[in-house]
CSV table of C-alpha atoms and ligand atoms in Angstrom, one decimal:
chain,number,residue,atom,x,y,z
A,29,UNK,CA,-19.1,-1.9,-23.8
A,30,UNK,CA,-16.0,-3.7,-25.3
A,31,UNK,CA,-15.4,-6.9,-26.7
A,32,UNK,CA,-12.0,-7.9,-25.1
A,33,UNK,CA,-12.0,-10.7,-22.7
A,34,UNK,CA,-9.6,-9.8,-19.5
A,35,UNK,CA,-7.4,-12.8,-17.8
A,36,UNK,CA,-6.9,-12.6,-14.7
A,37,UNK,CA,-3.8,-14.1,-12.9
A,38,UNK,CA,-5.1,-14.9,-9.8
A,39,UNK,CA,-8.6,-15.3,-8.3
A,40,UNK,CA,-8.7,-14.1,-4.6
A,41,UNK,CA,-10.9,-11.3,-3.2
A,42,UNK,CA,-9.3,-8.4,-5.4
A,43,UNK,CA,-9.9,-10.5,-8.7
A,44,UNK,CA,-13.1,-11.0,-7.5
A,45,UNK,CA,-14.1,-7.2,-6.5
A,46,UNK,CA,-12.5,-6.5,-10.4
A,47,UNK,CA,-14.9,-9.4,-11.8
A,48,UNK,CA,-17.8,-7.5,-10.0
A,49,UNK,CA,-16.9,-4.1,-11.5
A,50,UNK,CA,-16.3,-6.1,-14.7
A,51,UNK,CA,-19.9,-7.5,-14.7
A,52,UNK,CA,-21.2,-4.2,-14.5
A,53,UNK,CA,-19.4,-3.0,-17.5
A,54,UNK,CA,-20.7,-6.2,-19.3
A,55,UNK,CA,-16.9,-7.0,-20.0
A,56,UNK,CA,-16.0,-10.7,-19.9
A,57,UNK,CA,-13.5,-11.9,-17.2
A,58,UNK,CA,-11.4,-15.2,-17.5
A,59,UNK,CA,-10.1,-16.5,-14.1
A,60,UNK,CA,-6.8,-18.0,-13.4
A,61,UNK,CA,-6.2,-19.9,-9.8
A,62,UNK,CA,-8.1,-23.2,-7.9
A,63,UNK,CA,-11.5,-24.4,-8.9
A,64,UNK,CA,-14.3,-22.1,-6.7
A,65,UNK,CA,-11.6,-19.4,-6.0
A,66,UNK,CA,-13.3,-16.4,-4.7
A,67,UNK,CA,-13.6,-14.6,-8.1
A,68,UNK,CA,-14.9,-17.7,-10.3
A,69,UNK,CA,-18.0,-18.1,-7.9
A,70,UNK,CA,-20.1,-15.1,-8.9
A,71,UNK,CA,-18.7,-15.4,-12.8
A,72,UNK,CA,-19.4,-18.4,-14.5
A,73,UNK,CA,-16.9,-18.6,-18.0
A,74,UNK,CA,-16.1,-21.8,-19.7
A,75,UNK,CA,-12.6,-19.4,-20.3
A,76,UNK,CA,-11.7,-19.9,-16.6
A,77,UNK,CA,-8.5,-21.8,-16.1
A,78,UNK,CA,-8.2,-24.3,-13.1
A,79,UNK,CA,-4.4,-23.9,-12.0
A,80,UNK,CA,-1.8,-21.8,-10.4
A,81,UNK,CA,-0.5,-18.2,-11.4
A,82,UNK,CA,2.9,-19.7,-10.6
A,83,UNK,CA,2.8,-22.5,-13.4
A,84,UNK,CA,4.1,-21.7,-16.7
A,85,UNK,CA,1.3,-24.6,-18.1
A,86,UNK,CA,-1.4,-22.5,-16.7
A,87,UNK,CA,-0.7,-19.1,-17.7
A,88,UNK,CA,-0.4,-20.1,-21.4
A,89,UNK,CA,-3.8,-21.6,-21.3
A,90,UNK,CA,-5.0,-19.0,-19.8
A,91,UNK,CA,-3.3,-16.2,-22.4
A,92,UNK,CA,-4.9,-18.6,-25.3
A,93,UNK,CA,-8.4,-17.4,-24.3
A,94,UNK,CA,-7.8,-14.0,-23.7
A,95,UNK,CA,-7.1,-10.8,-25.1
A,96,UNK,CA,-5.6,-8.8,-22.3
A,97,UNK,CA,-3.8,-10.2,-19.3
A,98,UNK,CA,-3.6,-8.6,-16.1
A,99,UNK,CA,-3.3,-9.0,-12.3
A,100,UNK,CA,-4.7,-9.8,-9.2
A,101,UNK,CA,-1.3,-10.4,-7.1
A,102,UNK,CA,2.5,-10.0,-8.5
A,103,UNK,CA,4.0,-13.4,-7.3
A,104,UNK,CA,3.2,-14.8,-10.6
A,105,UNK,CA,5.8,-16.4,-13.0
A,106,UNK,CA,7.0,-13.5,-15.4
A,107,UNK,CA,9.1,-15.6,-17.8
A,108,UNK,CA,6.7,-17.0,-19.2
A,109,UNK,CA,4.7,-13.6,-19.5
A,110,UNK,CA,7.5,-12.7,-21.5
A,111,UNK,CA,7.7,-15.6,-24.1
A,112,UNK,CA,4.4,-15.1,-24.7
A,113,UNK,CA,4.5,-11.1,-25.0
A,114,UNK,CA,7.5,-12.4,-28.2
A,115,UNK,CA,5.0,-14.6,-29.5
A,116,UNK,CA,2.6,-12.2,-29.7
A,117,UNK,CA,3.0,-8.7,-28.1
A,118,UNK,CA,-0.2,-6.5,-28.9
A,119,UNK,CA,-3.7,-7.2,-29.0
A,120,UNK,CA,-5.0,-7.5,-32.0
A,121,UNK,CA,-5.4,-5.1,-35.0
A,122,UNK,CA,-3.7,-2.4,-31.6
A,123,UNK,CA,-0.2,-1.7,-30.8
A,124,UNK,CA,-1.9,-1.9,-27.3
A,125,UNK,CA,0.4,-4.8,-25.4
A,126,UNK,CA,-1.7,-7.7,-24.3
A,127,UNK,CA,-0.1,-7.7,-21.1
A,128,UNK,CA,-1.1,-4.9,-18.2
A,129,UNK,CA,0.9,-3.8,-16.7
A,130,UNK,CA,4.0,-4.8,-18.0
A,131,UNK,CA,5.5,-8.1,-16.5
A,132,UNK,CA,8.5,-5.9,-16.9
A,133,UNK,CA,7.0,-4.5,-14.0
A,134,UNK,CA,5.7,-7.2,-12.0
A,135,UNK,CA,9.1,-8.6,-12.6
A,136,UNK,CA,11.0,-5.5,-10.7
A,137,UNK,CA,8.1,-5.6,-7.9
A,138,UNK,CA,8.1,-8.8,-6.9
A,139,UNK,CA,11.5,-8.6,-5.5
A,140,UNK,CA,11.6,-5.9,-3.3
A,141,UNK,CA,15.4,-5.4,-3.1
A,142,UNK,CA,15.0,-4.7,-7.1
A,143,UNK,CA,12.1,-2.8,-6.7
A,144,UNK,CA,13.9,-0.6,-4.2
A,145,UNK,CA,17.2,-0.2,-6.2
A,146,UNK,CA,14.5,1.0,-9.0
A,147,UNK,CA,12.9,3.7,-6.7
A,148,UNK,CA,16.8,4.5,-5.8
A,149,UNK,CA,17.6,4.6,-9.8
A,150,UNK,CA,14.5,6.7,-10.5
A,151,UNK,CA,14.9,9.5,-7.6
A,152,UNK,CA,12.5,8.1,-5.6
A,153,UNK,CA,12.5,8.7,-2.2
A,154,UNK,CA,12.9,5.3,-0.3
A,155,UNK,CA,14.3,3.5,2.7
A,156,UNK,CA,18.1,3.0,2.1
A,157,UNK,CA,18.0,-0.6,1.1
A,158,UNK,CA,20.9,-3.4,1.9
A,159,UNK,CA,21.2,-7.1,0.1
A,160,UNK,CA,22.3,-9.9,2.6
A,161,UNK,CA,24.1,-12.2,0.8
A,162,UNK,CA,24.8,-14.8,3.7
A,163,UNK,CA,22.8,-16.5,6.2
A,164,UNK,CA,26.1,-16.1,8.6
A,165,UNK,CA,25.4,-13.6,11.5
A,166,UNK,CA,28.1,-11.4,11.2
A,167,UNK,CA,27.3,-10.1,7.5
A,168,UNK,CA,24.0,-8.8,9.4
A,169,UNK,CA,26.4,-7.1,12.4
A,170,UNK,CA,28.1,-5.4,9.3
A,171,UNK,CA,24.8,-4.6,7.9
A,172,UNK,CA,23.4,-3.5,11.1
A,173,UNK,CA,26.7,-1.0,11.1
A,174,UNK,CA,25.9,0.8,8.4
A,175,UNK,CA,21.7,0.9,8.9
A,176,UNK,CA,22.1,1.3,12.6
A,177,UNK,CA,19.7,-0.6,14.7
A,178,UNK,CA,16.8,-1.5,14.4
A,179,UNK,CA,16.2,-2.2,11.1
A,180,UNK,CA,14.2,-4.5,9.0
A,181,UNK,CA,14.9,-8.3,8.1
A,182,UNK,CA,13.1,-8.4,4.8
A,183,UNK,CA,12.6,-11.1,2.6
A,184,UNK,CA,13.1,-10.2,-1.3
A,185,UNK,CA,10.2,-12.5,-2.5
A,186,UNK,CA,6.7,-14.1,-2.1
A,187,UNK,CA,6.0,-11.5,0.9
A,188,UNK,CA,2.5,-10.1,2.1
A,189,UNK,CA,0.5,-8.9,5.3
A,190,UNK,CA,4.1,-8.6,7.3
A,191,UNK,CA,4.8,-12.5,6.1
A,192,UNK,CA,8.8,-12.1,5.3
A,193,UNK,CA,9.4,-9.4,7.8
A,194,UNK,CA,11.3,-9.6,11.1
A,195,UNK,CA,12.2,-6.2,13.0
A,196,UNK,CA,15.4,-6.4,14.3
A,197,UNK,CA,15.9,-4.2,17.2
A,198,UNK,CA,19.4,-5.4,18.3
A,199,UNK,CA,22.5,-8.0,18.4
A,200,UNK,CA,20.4,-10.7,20.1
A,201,UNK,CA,17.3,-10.5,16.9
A,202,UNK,CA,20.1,-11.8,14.6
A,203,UNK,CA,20.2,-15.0,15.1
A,204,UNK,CA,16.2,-15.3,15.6
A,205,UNK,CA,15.1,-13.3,12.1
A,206,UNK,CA,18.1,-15.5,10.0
A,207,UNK,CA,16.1,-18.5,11.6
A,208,UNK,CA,12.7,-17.3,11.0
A,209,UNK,CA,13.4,-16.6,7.4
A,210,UNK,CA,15.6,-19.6,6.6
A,211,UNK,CA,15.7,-20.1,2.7
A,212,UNK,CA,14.3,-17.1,1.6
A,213,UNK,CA,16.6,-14.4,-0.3
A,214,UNK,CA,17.2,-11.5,1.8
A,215,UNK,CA,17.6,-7.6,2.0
A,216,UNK,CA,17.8,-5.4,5.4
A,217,UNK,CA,16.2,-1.8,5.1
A,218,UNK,CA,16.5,1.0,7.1
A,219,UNK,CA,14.1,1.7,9.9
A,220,UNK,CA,11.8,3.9,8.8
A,221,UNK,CA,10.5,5.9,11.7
A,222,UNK,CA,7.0,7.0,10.5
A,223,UNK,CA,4.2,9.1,12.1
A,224,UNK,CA,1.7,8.0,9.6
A,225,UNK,CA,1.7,5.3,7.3
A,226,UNK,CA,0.0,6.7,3.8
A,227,UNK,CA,-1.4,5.2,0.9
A,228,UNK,CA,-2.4,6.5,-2.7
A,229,UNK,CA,-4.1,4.5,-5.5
A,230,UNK,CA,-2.8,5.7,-8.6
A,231,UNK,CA,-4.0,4.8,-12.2
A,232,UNK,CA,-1.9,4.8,-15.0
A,233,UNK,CA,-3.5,5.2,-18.6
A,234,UNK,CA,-0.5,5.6,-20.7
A,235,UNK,CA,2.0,2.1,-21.4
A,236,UNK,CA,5.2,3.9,-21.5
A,237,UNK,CA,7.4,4.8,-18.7
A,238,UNK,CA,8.4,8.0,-18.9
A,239,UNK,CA,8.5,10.1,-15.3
A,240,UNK,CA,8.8,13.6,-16.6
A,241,UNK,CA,5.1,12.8,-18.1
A,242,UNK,CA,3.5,11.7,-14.4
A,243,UNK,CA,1.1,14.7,-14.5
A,244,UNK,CA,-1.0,13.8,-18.4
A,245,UNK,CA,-0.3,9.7,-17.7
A,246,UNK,CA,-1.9,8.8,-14.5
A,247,UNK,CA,-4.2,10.0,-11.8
A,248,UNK,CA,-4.4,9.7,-8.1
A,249,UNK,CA,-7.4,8.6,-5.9
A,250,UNK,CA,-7.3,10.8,-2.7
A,251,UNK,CA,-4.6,9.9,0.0
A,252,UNK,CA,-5.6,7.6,2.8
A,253,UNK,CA,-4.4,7.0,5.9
A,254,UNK,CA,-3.6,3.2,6.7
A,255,UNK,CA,-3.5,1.4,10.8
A,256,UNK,CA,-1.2,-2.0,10.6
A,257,UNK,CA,-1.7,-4.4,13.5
A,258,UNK,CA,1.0,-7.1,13.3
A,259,UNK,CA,1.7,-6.0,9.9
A,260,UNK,CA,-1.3,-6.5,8.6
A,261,UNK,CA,-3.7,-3.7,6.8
A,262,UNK,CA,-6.5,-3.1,9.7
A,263,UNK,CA,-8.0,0.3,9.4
A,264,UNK,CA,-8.3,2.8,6.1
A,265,UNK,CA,-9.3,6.7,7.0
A,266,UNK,CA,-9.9,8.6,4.1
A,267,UNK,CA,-9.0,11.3,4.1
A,268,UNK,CA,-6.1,10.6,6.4
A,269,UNK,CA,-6.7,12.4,10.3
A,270,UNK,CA,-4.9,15.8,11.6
A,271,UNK,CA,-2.8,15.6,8.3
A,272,UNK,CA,-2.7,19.1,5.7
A,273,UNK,CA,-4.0,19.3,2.7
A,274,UNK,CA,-0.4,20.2,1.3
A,275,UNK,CA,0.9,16.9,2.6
A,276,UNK,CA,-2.0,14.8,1.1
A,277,UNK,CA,-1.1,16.5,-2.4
A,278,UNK,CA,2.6,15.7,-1.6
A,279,UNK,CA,2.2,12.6,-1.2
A,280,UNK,CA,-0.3,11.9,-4.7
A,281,UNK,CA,1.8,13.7,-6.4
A,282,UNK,CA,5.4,11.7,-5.4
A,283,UNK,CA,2.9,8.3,-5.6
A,284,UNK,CA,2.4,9.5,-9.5
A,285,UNK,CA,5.5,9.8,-9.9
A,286,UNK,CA,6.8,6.7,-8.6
A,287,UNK,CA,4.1,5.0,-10.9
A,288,UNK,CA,4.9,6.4,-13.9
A,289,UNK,CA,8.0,5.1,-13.4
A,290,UNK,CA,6.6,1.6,-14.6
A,291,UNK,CA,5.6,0.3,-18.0
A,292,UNK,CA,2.3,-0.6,-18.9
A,293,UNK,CA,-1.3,0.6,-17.6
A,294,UNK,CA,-3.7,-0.3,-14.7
A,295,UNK,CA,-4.4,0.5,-11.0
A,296,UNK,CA,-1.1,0.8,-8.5
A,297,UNK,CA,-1.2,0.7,-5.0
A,298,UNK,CA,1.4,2.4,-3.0
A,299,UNK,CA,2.3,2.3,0.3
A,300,UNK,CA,4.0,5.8,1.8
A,301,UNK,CA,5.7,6.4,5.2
A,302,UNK,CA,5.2,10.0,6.5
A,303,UNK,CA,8.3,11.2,8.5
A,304,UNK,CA,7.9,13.4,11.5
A,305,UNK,CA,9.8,15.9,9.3
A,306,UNK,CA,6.4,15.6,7.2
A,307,UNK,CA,8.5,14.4,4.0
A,308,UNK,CA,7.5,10.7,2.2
A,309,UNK,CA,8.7,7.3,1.4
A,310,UNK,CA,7.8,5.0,-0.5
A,311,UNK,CA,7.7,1.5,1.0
A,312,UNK,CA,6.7,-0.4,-1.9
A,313,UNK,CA,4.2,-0.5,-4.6
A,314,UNK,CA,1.6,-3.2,-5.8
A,315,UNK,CA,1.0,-3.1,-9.1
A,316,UNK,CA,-2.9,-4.0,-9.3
A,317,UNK,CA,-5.7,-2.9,-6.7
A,318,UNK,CA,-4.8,-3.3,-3.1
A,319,UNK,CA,-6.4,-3.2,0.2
A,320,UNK,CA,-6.4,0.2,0.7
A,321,UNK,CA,-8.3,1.3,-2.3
A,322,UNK,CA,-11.6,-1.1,-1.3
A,323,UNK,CA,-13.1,1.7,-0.4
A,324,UNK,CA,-13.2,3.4,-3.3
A,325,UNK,CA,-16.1,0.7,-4.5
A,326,UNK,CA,-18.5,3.1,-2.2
A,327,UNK,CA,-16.6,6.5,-1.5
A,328,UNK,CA,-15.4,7.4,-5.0
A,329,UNK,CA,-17.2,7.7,-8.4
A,330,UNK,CA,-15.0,5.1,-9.9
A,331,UNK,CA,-14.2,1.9,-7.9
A,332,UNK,CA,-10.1,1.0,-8.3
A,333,UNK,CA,-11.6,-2.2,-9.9
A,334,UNK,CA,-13.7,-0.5,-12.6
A,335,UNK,CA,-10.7,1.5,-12.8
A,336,UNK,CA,-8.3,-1.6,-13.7
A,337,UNK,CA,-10.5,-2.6,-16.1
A,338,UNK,CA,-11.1,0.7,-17.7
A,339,UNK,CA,-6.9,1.5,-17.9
A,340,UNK,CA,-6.0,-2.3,-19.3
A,341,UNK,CA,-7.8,-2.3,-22.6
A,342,UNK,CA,-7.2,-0.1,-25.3
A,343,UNK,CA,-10.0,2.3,-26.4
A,344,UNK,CA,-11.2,2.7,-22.9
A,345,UNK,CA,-7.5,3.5,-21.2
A,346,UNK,CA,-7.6,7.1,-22.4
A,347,UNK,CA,-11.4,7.6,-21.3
A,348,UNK,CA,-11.0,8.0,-17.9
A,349,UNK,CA,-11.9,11.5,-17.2
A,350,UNK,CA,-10.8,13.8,-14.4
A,351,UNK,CA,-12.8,13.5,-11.1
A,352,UNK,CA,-13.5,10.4,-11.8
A,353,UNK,CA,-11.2,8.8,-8.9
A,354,UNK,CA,-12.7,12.1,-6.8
A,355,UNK,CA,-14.3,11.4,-3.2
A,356,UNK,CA,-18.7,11.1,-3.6
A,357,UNK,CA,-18.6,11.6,0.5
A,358,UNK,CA,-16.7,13.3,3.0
A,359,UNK,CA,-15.1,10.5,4.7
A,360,UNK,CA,-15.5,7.3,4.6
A,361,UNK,CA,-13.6,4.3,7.2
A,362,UNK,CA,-12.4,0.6,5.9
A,363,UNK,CA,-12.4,-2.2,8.5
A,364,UNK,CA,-10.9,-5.5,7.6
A,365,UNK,CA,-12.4,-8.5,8.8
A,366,UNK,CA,-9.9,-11.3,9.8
A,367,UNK,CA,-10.1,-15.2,9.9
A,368,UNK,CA,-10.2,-15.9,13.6
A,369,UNK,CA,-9.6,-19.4,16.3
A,370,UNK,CA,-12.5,-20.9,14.6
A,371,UNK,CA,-13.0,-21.5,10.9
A,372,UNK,CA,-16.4,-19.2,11.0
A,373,UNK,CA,-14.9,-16.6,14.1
A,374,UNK,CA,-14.9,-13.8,11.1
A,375,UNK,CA,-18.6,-14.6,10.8
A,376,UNK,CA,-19.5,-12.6,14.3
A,377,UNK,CA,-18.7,-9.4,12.7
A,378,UNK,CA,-20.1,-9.1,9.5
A,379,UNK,CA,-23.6,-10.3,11.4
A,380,UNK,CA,-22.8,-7.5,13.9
A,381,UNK,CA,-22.4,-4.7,10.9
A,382,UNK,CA,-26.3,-5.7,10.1
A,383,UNK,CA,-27.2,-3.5,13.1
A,384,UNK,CA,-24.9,-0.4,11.8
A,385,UNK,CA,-27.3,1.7,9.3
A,386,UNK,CA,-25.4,1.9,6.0
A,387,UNK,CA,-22.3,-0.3,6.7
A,388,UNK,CA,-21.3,-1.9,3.7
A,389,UNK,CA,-20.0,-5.7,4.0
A,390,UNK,CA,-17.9,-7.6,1.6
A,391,UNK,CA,-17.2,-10.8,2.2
A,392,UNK,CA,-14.8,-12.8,0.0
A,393,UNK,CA,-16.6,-16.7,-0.2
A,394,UNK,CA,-13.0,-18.1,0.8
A,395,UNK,CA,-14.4,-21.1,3.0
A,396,UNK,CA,-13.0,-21.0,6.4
A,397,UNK,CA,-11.1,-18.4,7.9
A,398,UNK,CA,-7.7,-19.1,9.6
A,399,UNK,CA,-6.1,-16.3,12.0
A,400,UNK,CA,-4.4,-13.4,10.3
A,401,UNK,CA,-6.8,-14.2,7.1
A,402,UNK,CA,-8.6,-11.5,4.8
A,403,UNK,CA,-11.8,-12.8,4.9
A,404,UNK,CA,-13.8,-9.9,4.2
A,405,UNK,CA,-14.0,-6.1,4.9
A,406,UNK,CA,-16.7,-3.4,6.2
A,407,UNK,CA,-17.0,0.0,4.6
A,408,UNK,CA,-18.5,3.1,6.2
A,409,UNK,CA,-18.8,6.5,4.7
A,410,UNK,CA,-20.0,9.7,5.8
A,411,UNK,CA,-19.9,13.0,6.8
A,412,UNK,CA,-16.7,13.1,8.7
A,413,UNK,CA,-14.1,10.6,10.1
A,414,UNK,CA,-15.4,11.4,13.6
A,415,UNK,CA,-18.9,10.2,12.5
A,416,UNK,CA,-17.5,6.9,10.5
A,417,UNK,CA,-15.2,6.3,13.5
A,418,UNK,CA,-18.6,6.2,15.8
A,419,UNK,CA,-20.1,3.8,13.4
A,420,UNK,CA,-17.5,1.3,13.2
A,421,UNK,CA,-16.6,1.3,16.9
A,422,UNK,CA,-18.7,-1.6,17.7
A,423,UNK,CA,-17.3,-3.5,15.3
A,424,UNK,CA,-13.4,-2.8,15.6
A,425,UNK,CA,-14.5,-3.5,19.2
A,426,UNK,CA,-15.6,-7.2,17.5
A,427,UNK,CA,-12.4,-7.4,15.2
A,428,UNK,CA,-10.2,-7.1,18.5
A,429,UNK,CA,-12.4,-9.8,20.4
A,430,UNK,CA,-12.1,-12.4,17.5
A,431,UNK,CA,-8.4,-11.5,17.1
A,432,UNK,CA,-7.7,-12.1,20.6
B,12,LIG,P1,1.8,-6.1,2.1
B,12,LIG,O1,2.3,-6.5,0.8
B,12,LIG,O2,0.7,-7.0,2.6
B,12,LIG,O3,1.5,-4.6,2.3
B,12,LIG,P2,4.4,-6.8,3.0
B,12,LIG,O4,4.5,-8.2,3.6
B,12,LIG,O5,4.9,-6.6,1.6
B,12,LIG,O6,3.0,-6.3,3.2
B,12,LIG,P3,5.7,-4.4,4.0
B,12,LIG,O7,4.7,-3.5,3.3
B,12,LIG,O8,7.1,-4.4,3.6
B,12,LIG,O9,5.2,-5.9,4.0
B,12,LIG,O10,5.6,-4.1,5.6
B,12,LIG,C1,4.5,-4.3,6.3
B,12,LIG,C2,4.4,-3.3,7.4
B,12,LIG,O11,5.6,-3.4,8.2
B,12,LIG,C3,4.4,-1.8,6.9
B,12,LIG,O12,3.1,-1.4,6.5
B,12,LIG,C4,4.9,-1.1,8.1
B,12,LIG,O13,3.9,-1.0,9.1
B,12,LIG,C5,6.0,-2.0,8.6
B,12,LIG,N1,7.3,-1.7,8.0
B,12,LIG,C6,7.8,-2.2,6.8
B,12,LIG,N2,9.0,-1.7,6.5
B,12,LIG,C7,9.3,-0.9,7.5
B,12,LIG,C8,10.5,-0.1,7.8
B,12,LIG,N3,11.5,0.0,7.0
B,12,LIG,N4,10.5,0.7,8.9
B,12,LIG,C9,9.4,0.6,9.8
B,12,LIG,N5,8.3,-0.1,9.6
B,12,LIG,C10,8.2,-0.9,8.5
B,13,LIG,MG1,4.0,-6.2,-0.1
B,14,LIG,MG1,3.1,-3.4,2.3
């Protein structure tokens, strides 16, 4: 299918759903993170690199064995993407840049201050975003003047699943969210009061950034419809419930937009708020595949992953063809399955998804599960939500009984 040997920065469960797709395609996958991460176990390469995403050391042994470079998670170290893009910036005998996306963009991401003042710079419709420069409480009282309460604590970097976020609904959270994110590097943002939380995957096949062309450089996977429990990604409806068909195309079209705001190609993931006014924000984008795109691997014609791989290389970027990111089903639910109080808690329901006809399971081979851990997911499709929702019962009923 193509010759090009992908790197991988990072080998959790996404790398290893984008390895999976990758096998299919007969495309070769070098894997950087710990020895048996998640997406080295089903892909045996004498190219994998045993190391961390984080280490300059790492990432250039891993770039001398590759051809393209991409993603599986944005906290990785972008300096030294960009010595080595001056060493050598295309792939070779291309003008195709051997980093996808950009770390340009991965650099702007992965501090979410920056990434805001970006979606700010670009037109973007965000929350209104504030940098706390002190750990003293009264900068936050001055902050908390101008966002009005509550609003979020936020920390710039190295955040996920809610980790780096404290909700501060008065004077007396101060003190407790500058203690409970001691040392990191801050920014407060606007409460955003949402009916719906929203996401769009969006693919972009075209390695400039140039917003005026969002409609011919990417395309949208349908918009979903995502349930957090402490912060954390829980439930995925697509297509989202009781929402209009004008709003779902609203909010694909302003996630395009947003994405074409960023250099380079591959799969984003971004995360909308829908107001009760019905209009959008953005809350922040990913720029690989993200949890709420797994269930593209069974609801769509083209899995996210297969789409990552497709939009990094050059020759098969600009072959993507319409529809392909289109719903095969009517509906289909994503449940995540979380590491419970003991190391095999998550265990109980993936076997209790072997008596649901046609639930899909995934699970991620990360050894034992820890509370609060992605340790797998179930996908159901179907006719309708209604019918998907019926299915899964049982198990969300599991999910809350492990969690508790
Ligand atoms: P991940 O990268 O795993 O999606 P994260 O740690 O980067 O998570 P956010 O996406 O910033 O965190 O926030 C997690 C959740 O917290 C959101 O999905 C939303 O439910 C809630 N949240 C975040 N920001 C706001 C806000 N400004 N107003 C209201 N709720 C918010
Ligand atoms: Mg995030
Ligand atoms: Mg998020």
């Amino acid at each position: 299918m193509d010759s090009h040997v992908i790197g991988v920065l990072g080998g959790g469960q996404l790398g290893r759903m984008l390895v999976e797709a990758a096998n299919n395609l007969g495309i070769q996958v070098a894997v950087l993170d710990s020895e048996n991460a998640p997406a080295k176990q089903i892909n045996p390469s004498e190219k994998h690199v045993t190391g961390s995403f984080a280490k300059s050391s790492d990432v250039k042994q891993l770039a001398g064995k590759v051809d393209v470079i991409t993603y599986e998670i944005e906290h990785v170290d972008t300096k030294v993407l960009e010595e080595l893009e001056e060493e050598k910036p295309y792939v070779d005998g291309t003008k195709w840049s051997r980093i996808q996306p950009s770390w340009k963009t991965v650099r702007t991401i992965q501090d979410k201050f920056i990434q805001k003042q970006h979606y700010a710079k670009h037109g973007i419709p965000t929350a209104k975003a504030i940098a706390v420069g002190t750990s003293h409480p009264q900068g936050l009282k001055d902050i908390a003047d101008q966002l009005e309460f509550p609003f979020m604590l936020k920390s710039r970097t190295e955040a996920y699943d809610g980790r780096g976020n404290y909700p501060v609904e008065s004077v007396k959270d101060i003190e407790p969210a500058l203690a409970a994110l001691k040392d990191r590097p801050l920014y407060a943002e606007k409460w955003a009061n949402f009916k719906m939380e929203l996401a769009v995957m969006v693919i972009k096949t075209a390695q400039e950034d140039d917003q005026d062309s969002w409609e011919k450089n990417t395309l949208a996977y349908p918009t979903v419809e995502t349930i957090h429990e402490d912060s954390i990604c829980k439930l995925v409806y697509a297509p989202p419930r009781g929402i209009s068909k004008q709003t779902t195309k609203a909010a694909q079209d302003l996630a395009r937009q947003a994405v074409s705001s960023f250099l380079g190609t591959g799969v984003f993931g971004v995360e909308l708020f829908l107001l009760e006014d019905n209009s959008l924000l953005v809350n922040e984008i990913a720029p690989r595949p993200h949890n709420s795109g797994h269930y593209t691997i069974e609801a769509c014609h083209m899995s996210q992953y297969e789409a990552q791989i497709r939009a990094i290389l050059p020759g098969l970027a600009s072959r993507i063809p319409p529809g392909a990111t289109d719903l095969t089903v009517k509906a289909a639910l994503m449940l995540n399955i979380l590491g419970g109080p003991q190391k095999d808690s998550h265990l109980l329901v993936a076997q209790a998804a072997l008596d649901v006809p046609g639930a899909k399971v995934h699970l991620y081979g990360k050894g034992d599960g820890r509370p609060g851990r992605k340790m797998g997911h179930i996908t159901i499709t179907g006719s309708s939500i209604s019918e998907c929702e019926i299915k899964m019962h049982p198990l969300i009923q599991w999910v809350d009984a492990v969690r508790a």
